[in-house]
Amino acid sequence: MKKILLLNPPGTRLYVRDYYCSKVSKADYLYHPTDLLTASGWLEPHFELRVMDCIVDQISAEDAFRQIESLEPDGIFFITGSVSREEDFRFLSDVKMKLGCLMVGSGDCLLDEFDSLRALAPWLDAIVLDFMSDSLEKFFRTKLNGENLVCADIIDLRRELDFSDCSRSRIKGAELEIPIPRYELFPNSKYRYPFVRARPFASILTDYGCPWRCKFCVMSEIGFKHRSVQNILEELDYVHQLGFRDIYFVDQTFGYNKRRLKELCRAMINRNYSFRWVAFTRADLIGEDILSLMKRAGCHMLMFGIENPIQRVLDEMIKDLTLERIEECFRLCKSFNVKTLATFIIGLPGTTYEENLLIGDYAVRLDASYASFNMLVPRVNTPIRSEAKERNWLAGDNEPMDQSGEFGAMPTSTLSVNQIKELHKRVTRRFYLRPSYILKRAFELRTPYDLFSAVRNGTEVFLQVLRGWLAFSKDTLK
């Protein structure tokens, strides 16, 4: 049986390379790499499978190289991202040169510009456009086992000559079933997420992509598919048997279909899982009946993309959401004692310094349990990136940018890089360094895990503010 390695490469920072969205971890969180976890279910019946998550296991590039060399894999499926592409490509090129194994990748920086990638990464054999489909399994079976299978969602860089129509994975509205991911292959106890209540926890994806059209997000560009409720329940049964009691639903918009959501929640209640879970969703999907059912099924926290407190900006970004609906949703969550996370984007095109400064005030006004303030990143294959290229906002296609503010930022016609960095620092301090907020969070601590998580993540937030201040001061003095 041929041997395949699922690889999250080493890195000099706490990189989160996952589901076409790469960044530096802001609050010391690292959950299962969704691409690799999903692939494990497809590949395990056909290959001898190994997993190396060099980020969560803190494996250096040198040690990772030695371990990979000793494994002698016939093929490697790796994840990468725009935030770490230069590091990743250098390491992966060395692996290919030494071992000569089949190299297949997934990541936000691999979703477009395939001609450039072929020149930039001659060691790369193929790109996965959809890790939820069976195409990766079929590709490896074709290349390594000599079978003749159709691989619809793979870019084979050794054979394909014309990349003009590579929209094969952009299917919308389809239902699918996937094999159960092989959690037992992953270092489950080491993954961490600030909003789950205990470890280990499961990272479950119930749908792929997003049916909405936000201009800054790649998820609207990759298509949209959803798993059947029965298929989700099979995975829930499995992780329950493994002893998991906490779940992070990795969906971009959990519960987009209310009928399907109700069916899932009722099944979770009837099966007495006693799971505790968190999920990302939209404010306009949450009503009193839905939230009541979600709470009974174990939901204790919901996360929402708010982006900006000005309706004009939301409309320009095609958010299809009103501020009134957002505020109503946050009030409802508070009445049900469901915690909330509000995420915002600093530096959206057309916004002024004063408008962005309102973000911190709005987060306080919403009375969100937590807030995440991100700098705009022009992600590959999004309308925002096209606009950035047209307006020459990008210093270079290869310059890494990070939404957490660790490094890199994109100016717009109304904001400089220094202004965006300063805004990021100011709105973060506005929300998190309020004495009333700190006391409120402290009184909510109930378990040693709560205390450990609060201290660890609070320290990271403080360090992030400090690093942002130092970087801004350094740039200002130049």
Coordinates of C-alpha atoms in Angstrom, one line a residue:
M1 CA 0.0 0.0 0.0
K2 CA 1.4 3.4 -1.0
K3 CA 2.2 5.9 1.7
I4 CA 0.7 9.4 1.8
L5 CA 1.6 12.2 4.2
L6 CA -0.8 14.9 5.2
L7 CA 1.4 17.9 5.9
N8 CA 0.9 21.3 7.6
P9 CA 4.4 22.7 7.0
P10 CA 6.7 24.2 9.6
G11 CA 6.7 28.0 10.1
T12 CA 8.4 30.8 11.9
R13 CA 5.1 32.1 13.2
L14 CA 1.9 30.6 14.5
Y15 CA 0.4 30.2 11.0
V16 CA -3.2 29.2 10.5
R17 CA -3.4 27.8 7.0
D18 CA -6.9 26.5 6.6
Y19 CA -9.8 26.3 4.3
Y20 CA -8.5 29.0 1.8
C21 CA -7.9 31.5 4.6
S22 CA -4.4 31.9 6.0
K23 CA -3.3 34.2 8.8
V24 CA -1.2 34.5 11.9
S25 CA -3.0 33.3 15.0
K26 CA -4.0 36.3 17.0
A27 CA -5.0 34.8 20.3
D28 CA -3.0 31.6 20.4
Y29 CA -5.7 29.5 18.7
L30 CA -5.0 26.5 16.4
Y31 CA -7.8 24.2 15.4
H32 CA -7.7 21.1 13.1
P33 CA -6.5 22.0 9.6
T34 CA -9.8 21.5 7.8
D35 CA -8.4 20.5 4.4
L36 CA -6.2 17.8 5.9
L37 CA -8.8 16.5 8.2
T38 CA -11.4 16.2 5.5
A39 CA -8.8 14.5 3.1
S40 CA -8.0 11.9 5.8
G41 CA -11.5 10.4 5.4
W42 CA -11.2 10.1 1.6
L43 CA -7.6 8.7 1.6
E44 CA -7.5 6.4 4.6
P45 CA -9.2 3.4 2.9
H46 CA -6.8 3.4 0.0
F47 CA -3.4 4.4 1.4
E48 CA -1.1 4.1 4.4
L49 CA -1.7 7.5 5.9
R50 CA 0.5 9.7 8.1
V51 CA -0.2 13.2 9.5
M52 CA 2.4 15.9 10.4
D53 CA 1.0 19.1 11.8
C54 CA 4.3 21.0 12.3
I55 CA 2.6 24.1 13.6
V56 CA 0.7 22.6 16.5
D57 CA 3.5 20.2 17.3
Q58 CA 6.1 23.0 17.1
I59 CA 8.3 21.0 14.7
S60 CA 11.2 23.1 13.2
A61 CA 12.0 23.0 9.5
E62 CA 15.1 20.9 10.1
D63 CA 13.3 18.3 12.2
A64 CA 10.3 18.2 9.9
F65 CA 12.6 17.5 6.9
R66 CA 14.3 14.7 8.8
Q67 CA 11.0 13.2 9.8
I68 CA 9.6 13.4 6.3
E69 CA 12.8 11.8 4.9
S70 CA 12.5 8.9 7.3
L71 CA 8.8 8.4 6.4
E72 CA 9.6 8.1 2.7
P73 CA 6.1 9.1 1.5
D74 CA 5.0 8.3 -2.1
G75 CA 2.8 11.4 -2.1
I76 CA 2.3 14.5 0.1
F77 CA -0.9 16.5 0.4
F78 CA 0.0 19.8 2.0
I79 CA -1.7 23.1 2.9
T80 CA -0.2 26.5 2.3
G81 CA -1.3 30.1 2.4
S82 CA -0.5 33.6 1.2
V83 CA 0.7 34.6 4.6
S84 CA 3.4 32.0 4.6
R85 CA 3.9 31.2 0.9
E86 CA 7.6 32.1 0.6
E87 CA 8.5 30.0 3.6
D88 CA 6.3 27.1 2.6
F89 CA 7.5 27.0 -1.0
R90 CA 11.1 27.0 0.0
F91 CA 10.6 24.1 2.4
L92 CA 8.4 22.1 0.0
S93 CA 10.9 22.6 -2.9
D94 CA 13.6 21.1 -0.7
V95 CA 11.4 18.1 0.1
K96 CA 10.6 17.5 -3.5
M97 CA 14.2 17.8 -4.6
K98 CA 15.3 15.3 -1.9
L99 CA 12.5 12.7 -2.1
G100 CA 10.9 13.2 -5.6
C101 CA 7.4 12.3 -4.3
L102 CA 4.1 13.5 -5.7
M103 CA 3.3 17.0 -4.3
V104 CA -0.3 18.2 -4.2
G105 CA -1.3 21.4 -2.4
S106 CA -4.3 23.3 -1.2
G107 CA -4.5 26.9 0.0
D108 CA -5.7 30.4 -0.7
C109 CA -2.6 31.3 -2.7
L110 CA -3.3 28.3 -5.0
L111 CA -6.8 29.3 -6.2
D112 CA -5.8 31.4 -9.2
E113 CA -3.0 32.6 -11.4
F114 CA -2.0 29.0 -12.3
D115 CA 0.4 30.0 -15.1
S116 CA 2.4 32.0 -12.6
L117 CA 2.3 29.2 -10.1
R118 CA 3.7 26.8 -12.6
A119 CA 6.7 29.1 -13.1
L120 CA 7.1 30.0 -9.4
A121 CA 6.8 26.4 -8.1
P122 CA 8.1 24.0 -10.6
W123 CA 8.2 21.3 -7.9
L124 CA 4.4 21.4 -7.5
D125 CA 2.6 18.6 -9.3
A126 CA -1.1 19.5 -8.7
I127 CA -3.5 21.8 -6.9
V128 CA -6.7 20.8 -5.2
L129 CA -9.6 23.1 -6.0
D130 CA -12.1 21.4 -3.7
F131 CA -10.9 19.3 -0.8
M132 CA -14.5 18.2 0.0
S133 CA -14.8 16.2 -3.2
D134 CA -13.3 12.8 -4.0
S135 CA -10.9 14.3 -6.6
L136 CA -7.8 14.2 -4.4
E137 CA -8.4 10.5 -3.6
K138 CA -8.9 9.7 -7.3
F139 CA -5.8 11.7 -8.3
F140 CA -3.6 9.8 -5.9
R141 CA -5.1 6.5 -6.9
T142 CA -4.5 7.4 -10.6
K143 CA -0.9 8.5 -10.1
L144 CA 0.2 6.1 -7.4
N145 CA -1.9 3.0 -7.9
G146 CA -2.2 3.1 -11.7
E147 CA -6.0 3.4 -11.8
N148 CA -7.7 5.4 -14.5
L149 CA -10.1 7.8 -12.7
V150 CA -11.6 11.2 -13.6
C151 CA -10.3 13.9 -11.3
A152 CA -12.6 16.9 -11.8
D153 CA -11.4 19.3 -9.2
I154 CA -7.7 19.0 -9.6
I155 CA -5.3 21.2 -11.6
D156 CA -2.6 18.8 -12.9
L157 CA 0.3 21.1 -13.5
R158 CA 2.2 18.4 -15.4
R159 CA -0.5 18.0 -18.0
E160 CA -2.9 21.0 -18.2
L161 CA -2.0 23.6 -20.7
D162 CA -5.0 25.9 -20.7
F163 CA -6.1 27.5 -17.4
S164 CA -8.7 29.8 -18.9
D165 CA -11.6 27.9 -17.4
C166 CA -10.8 26.5 -14.0
S167 CA -14.1 27.0 -12.4
R168 CA -14.8 23.4 -12.0
S169 CA -15.2 23.4 -8.2
R170 CA -17.6 26.4 -8.2
I171 CA -20.7 24.3 -7.9
K172 CA -23.6 25.9 -6.1
G173 CA -26.4 24.3 -4.0
A174 CA -25.4 20.7 -4.3
E175 CA -25.8 18.2 -1.4
L176 CA -22.9 15.9 -0.7
E177 CA -21.6 13.2 1.7
I178 CA -18.1 12.7 2.8
P179 CA -16.3 9.8 4.6
I180 CA -15.8 10.3 8.3
P181 CA -12.5 12.2 8.9
R182 CA -9.9 10.1 10.8
Y183 CA -9.5 12.2 13.9
E184 CA -7.4 9.6 15.6
L185 CA -4.5 10.4 13.2
F186 CA -4.3 14.0 14.5
P187 CA -2.8 15.4 17.7
N188 CA -6.3 16.3 19.0
S189 CA -5.3 17.2 22.5
K190 CA -2.9 20.0 21.2
Y191 CA -5.5 21.9 19.2
R192 CA -6.9 24.9 21.0
Y193 CA -9.6 27.5 20.4
P194 CA -10.5 30.2 22.9
F195 CA -14.2 29.8 22.7
V196 CA -14.5 26.0 23.3
R197 CA -14.9 25.0 26.9
A198 CA -12.6 22.0 27.0
R199 CA -10.1 20.0 25.0
P200 CA -10.0 17.9 22.9
F201 CA -12.7 19.3 20.6
A202 CA -13.8 18.3 17.1
S203 CA -13.7 20.7 14.1
I204 CA -16.6 19.8 11.9
L205 CA -17.5 21.3 8.5
T206 CA -21.2 20.8 7.6
D207 CA -21.1 22.9 4.4
Y208 CA -18.5 24.2 1.9
G209 CA -18.2 27.7 0.7
C210 CA -20.9 30.4 1.3
P211 CA -24.0 31.4 -0.6
W212 CA -23.6 35.1 0.1
R213 CA -21.6 37.6 -2.1
C214 CA -19.3 39.7 0.2
K215 CA -16.7 41.4 -2.0
F216 CA -13.8 40.8 0.4
C217 CA -14.3 37.1 1.0
V218 CA -13.0 34.2 -1.1
M219 CA -15.8 31.9 0.1
S220 CA -18.4 33.3 -2.3
E221 CA -16.0 32.4 -5.2
I222 CA -15.4 28.6 -4.4
G223 CA -19.0 27.5 -4.8
F224 CA -21.4 26.2 -2.2
K225 CA -22.3 22.7 -1.1
H226 CA -23.8 21.2 2.0
R227 CA -23.6 17.8 3.7
S228 CA -26.8 15.8 4.4
V229 CA -28.0 15.9 8.0
Q230 CA -27.5 12.1 8.2
N231 CA -23.9 12.4 7.1
I232 CA -23.2 15.1 9.7
L233 CA -24.8 12.9 12.4
E234 CA -22.5 10.0 11.4
E235 CA -19.5 12.3 12.2
L236 CA -21.1 13.5 15.4
D237 CA -21.6 9.8 16.5
Y238 CA -18.0 9.1 15.7
V239 CA -16.5 12.0 17.6
H240 CA -18.8 11.3 20.6
Q241 CA -17.5 7.7 20.7
L242 CA -13.9 9.1 20.7
G243 CA -14.8 11.1 23.8
F244 CA -15.1 14.6 22.3
R245 CA -17.7 16.8 24.1
D246 CA -16.9 20.2 22.5
I247 CA -17.4 21.1 18.9
Y248 CA -16.3 24.0 16.7
F249 CA -18.4 24.1 13.6
V250 CA -16.0 25.4 10.9
D251 CA -18.7 26.5 8.5
Q252 CA -18.6 30.1 7.2
T253 CA -22.3 30.4 7.6
F254 CA -23.7 27.7 9.9
G255 CA -27.4 27.2 9.6
Y256 CA -28.0 29.0 6.3
N257 CA -30.9 26.6 5.7
K258 CA -33.3 26.9 8.6
R259 CA -35.1 23.6 7.8
R260 CA -31.9 21.7 7.8
L261 CA -30.6 23.5 10.9
K262 CA -33.8 22.6 12.8
E263 CA -33.5 19.0 11.7
L264 CA -29.8 18.8 12.9
C265 CA -30.5 20.5 16.2
R266 CA -33.5 18.2 17.0
A267 CA -31.4 15.2 16.2
M268 CA -28.6 16.4 18.5
I269 CA -31.1 16.9 21.3
N270 CA -32.8 13.5 20.7
R271 CA -29.5 11.6 20.7
N272 CA -28.5 13.1 24.0
Y273 CA -24.9 14.0 22.9
S274 CA -24.6 16.8 25.5
F275 CA -22.2 18.5 23.1
R276 CA -21.1 22.2 23.8
W277 CA -20.5 24.0 20.6
V278 CA -19.7 27.3 18.8
A279 CA -20.2 28.4 15.2
F280 CA -19.9 31.2 12.7
T281 CA -23.2 32.4 11.3
R282 CA -25.1 35.5 10.1
A283 CA -27.2 37.9 12.1
D284 CA -30.1 37.7 9.7
L285 CA -30.3 33.9 10.2
I286 CA -31.0 34.1 14.0
G287 CA -34.5 34.4 15.3
E288 CA -36.0 33.5 18.7
D289 CA -37.2 30.0 17.6
I290 CA -33.9 29.1 16.0
L291 CA -31.8 30.4 18.8
S292 CA -33.9 28.5 21.4
L293 CA -33.4 25.3 19.5
M294 CA -29.7 25.9 19.1
K295 CA -29.3 26.6 22.8
R296 CA -31.0 23.3 23.7
A297 CA -28.8 21.5 21.3
G298 CA -25.7 22.8 23.1
C299 CA -24.8 26.1 21.5
H300 CA -23.2 28.5 23.9
M301 CA -21.5 31.0 21.5
L302 CA -22.1 32.4 18.1
M303 CA -19.7 34.4 15.9
F304 CA -20.8 37.0 13.4
G305 CA -19.1 39.0 10.6
I306 CA -20.1 42.6 11.2
E307 CA -17.3 44.2 9.2
N308 CA -18.3 47.9 9.6
P309 CA -20.8 50.0 11.6
I310 CA -21.9 52.1 8.5
Q311 CA -24.8 50.9 6.4
R312 CA -23.3 52.5 3.2
V313 CA -20.1 50.4 3.6
L314 CA -22.0 47.2 4.2
D315 CA -24.1 47.8 1.0
E316 CA -20.9 48.6 -1.0
M317 CA -19.4 45.3 0.1
I318 CA -22.6 43.4 -0.8
K319 CA -23.0 42.2 2.7
D320 CA -26.8 42.0 2.3
L321 CA -27.3 42.8 6.0
T322 CA -28.7 45.8 7.9
L323 CA -27.4 47.3 11.1
E324 CA -30.8 47.1 12.7
R325 CA -30.8 43.3 12.1
I326 CA -27.3 43.0 13.6
E327 CA -28.3 44.9 16.7
E328 CA -31.5 42.9 17.1
C329 CA -29.5 39.7 16.9
F330 CA -27.0 40.7 19.5
R331 CA -29.8 41.6 21.9
L332 CA -31.5 38.3 21.3
C333 CA -28.3 36.3 22.0
K334 CA -27.8 38.2 25.2
S335 CA -31.3 37.3 26.3
F336 CA -30.6 33.6 25.7
N337 CA -27.2 33.9 27.5
V338 CA -25.4 32.9 24.3
K339 CA -22.0 34.6 24.0
T340 CA -21.1 36.5 20.9
L341 CA -18.0 37.4 18.8
A342 CA -18.2 40.3 16.4
T343 CA -15.6 40.4 13.7
F344 CA -14.7 43.7 11.9
I345 CA -12.5 44.7 8.9
I346 CA -10.4 47.8 9.2
G347 CA -9.5 49.7 6.0
L348 CA -12.3 48.7 3.6
P349 CA -12.1 50.7 0.4
G350 CA -13.8 54.1 0.5
T351 CA -13.8 54.3 4.3
T352 CA -12.2 57.2 6.1
Y353 CA -10.1 57.3 9.2
E354 CA -13.0 58.6 11.3
E355 CA -15.4 56.0 10.0
N356 CA -13.0 53.2 10.9
L357 CA -12.5 54.6 14.3
L358 CA -16.2 54.1 14.9
I359 CA -15.6 50.3 14.8
G360 CA -14.4 50.2 18.4
D361 CA -17.4 52.2 19.6
Y362 CA -19.8 50.0 17.7
A363 CA -18.3 46.8 19.2
V364 CA -18.8 48.3 22.6
R365 CA -22.4 49.3 21.8
L366 CA -23.3 45.8 20.6
D367 CA -22.0 44.6 24.0
A368 CA -20.3 41.7 22.2
S369 CA -18.7 39.1 24.5
Y370 CA -15.6 39.3 22.3
A371 CA -14.5 41.2 19.2
S372 CA -12.0 40.5 16.4
F373 CA -10.5 43.4 14.5
N374 CA -8.9 42.5 11.2
M375 CA -7.0 44.5 8.7
L376 CA -8.2 44.1 5.1
V377 CA -6.3 41.5 3.1
P378 CA -6.9 41.4 -0.7
R379 CA -7.5 37.6 -0.9
V380 CA -6.8 35.8 -4.2
N381 CA -9.8 35.5 -6.5
T382 CA -12.0 38.1 -4.8
P383 CA -13.4 41.4 -6.2
I384 CA -11.4 43.3 -3.6
R385 CA -8.2 41.9 -5.0
S386 CA -9.2 42.9 -8.6
E387 CA -9.9 46.4 -7.4
A388 CA -6.6 46.6 -5.6
K389 CA -4.8 45.6 -8.7
E390 CA -6.6 48.1 -10.9
R391 CA -5.9 50.9 -8.4
N392 CA -2.2 49.9 -7.8
W393 CA -2.7 49.4 -4.1
L394 CA -0.6 46.2 -4.0
A395 CA 3.2 46.8 -3.6
G396 CA 3.8 43.4 -5.3
D397 CA 1.8 40.2 -5.8
N398 CA 4.3 38.2 -3.6
E399 CA 4.2 40.5 -0.6
P400 CA 2.6 38.7 2.3
M401 CA -0.2 40.4 4.2
D402 CA -1.8 39.3 7.5
Q403 CA -5.3 40.3 8.7
S404 CA -4.1 40.1 12.4
G405 CA -1.7 43.0 11.8
E406 CA 1.5 41.0 12.4
F407 CA 2.9 42.2 9.2
G408 CA 1.9 43.7 5.9
A409 CA -1.1 46.0 5.1
M410 CA -2.7 47.4 2.0
P411 CA -3.3 51.2 1.6
T412 CA -6.4 52.4 -0.1
S413 CA -7.4 55.7 -1.8
T414 CA -8.4 57.1 1.6
L415 CA -6.1 55.4 4.1
S416 CA -2.3 54.9 4.3
V417 CA -0.7 51.8 5.7
N418 CA 0.4 53.7 8.9
Q419 CA -3.2 54.9 9.4
I420 CA -4.6 51.4 9.1
K421 CA -2.1 50.1 11.6
E422 CA -2.8 52.9 14.0
L423 CA -6.6 52.3 13.7
H424 CA -6.1 48.6 14.4
K425 CA -4.2 49.4 17.6
R426 CA -6.8 52.0 18.7
V427 CA -10.0 50.0 18.1
T428 CA -8.4 47.0 19.8
R429 CA -7.5 49.0 22.9
R430 CA -10.9 50.7 22.8
F431 CA -12.7 47.4 23.2
Y432 CA -10.4 45.2 25.2
L433 CA -8.7 47.5 27.7
R434 CA -11.9 48.8 29.3
P435 CA -11.7 48.1 33.1
S436 CA -15.4 47.2 33.1
Y437 CA -14.8 44.6 30.3
I438 CA -11.8 43.1 32.1
L439 CA -13.8 42.7 35.3
K440 CA -16.8 41.2 33.5
R441 CA -14.7 38.6 31.8
A442 CA -12.9 37.8 35.1
F443 CA -16.2 37.1 36.9
E444 CA -17.3 34.7 34.2
L445 CA -14.3 32.3 34.8
R446 CA -15.7 29.0 36.1
T447 CA -13.1 26.3 35.5
P448 CA -9.2 25.9 35.5
Y449 CA -9.5 25.6 31.7
D450 CA -11.4 28.9 31.6
L451 CA -8.7 30.6 33.6
F452 CA -5.8 29.1 31.6
S453 CA -7.5 30.1 28.3
A454 CA -8.2 33.6 29.5
V455 CA -4.7 34.2 30.7
R456 CA -3.1 32.8 27.5
N457 CA -5.4 34.6 25.1
G458 CA -5.4 37.8 27.1
T459 CA -1.6 37.8 27.0
E460 CA -1.7 37.4 23.3
V461 CA -4.1 40.3 22.8
F462 CA -1.9 42.5 25.0
L463 CA 1.2 41.5 23.1
Q464 CA -0.5 42.1 19.8
V465 CA -1.4 45.7 20.9
L466 CA 2.2 46.2 22.1
R467 CA 3.6 44.8 18.8
G468 CA 1.3 47.1 16.8
W469 CA 2.3 50.1 18.8
L470 CA 6.0 49.4 18.4
A471 CA 5.6 48.7 14.7
F472 CA 3.6 51.9 14.2
S473 CA 6.2 53.9 16.2
K474 CA 9.0 52.5 14.2
D475 CA 7.3 53.3 10.9
T476 CA 6.5 56.8 12.1
L477 CA 10.1 57.5 13.0
K478 CA 11.4 56.5 9.6

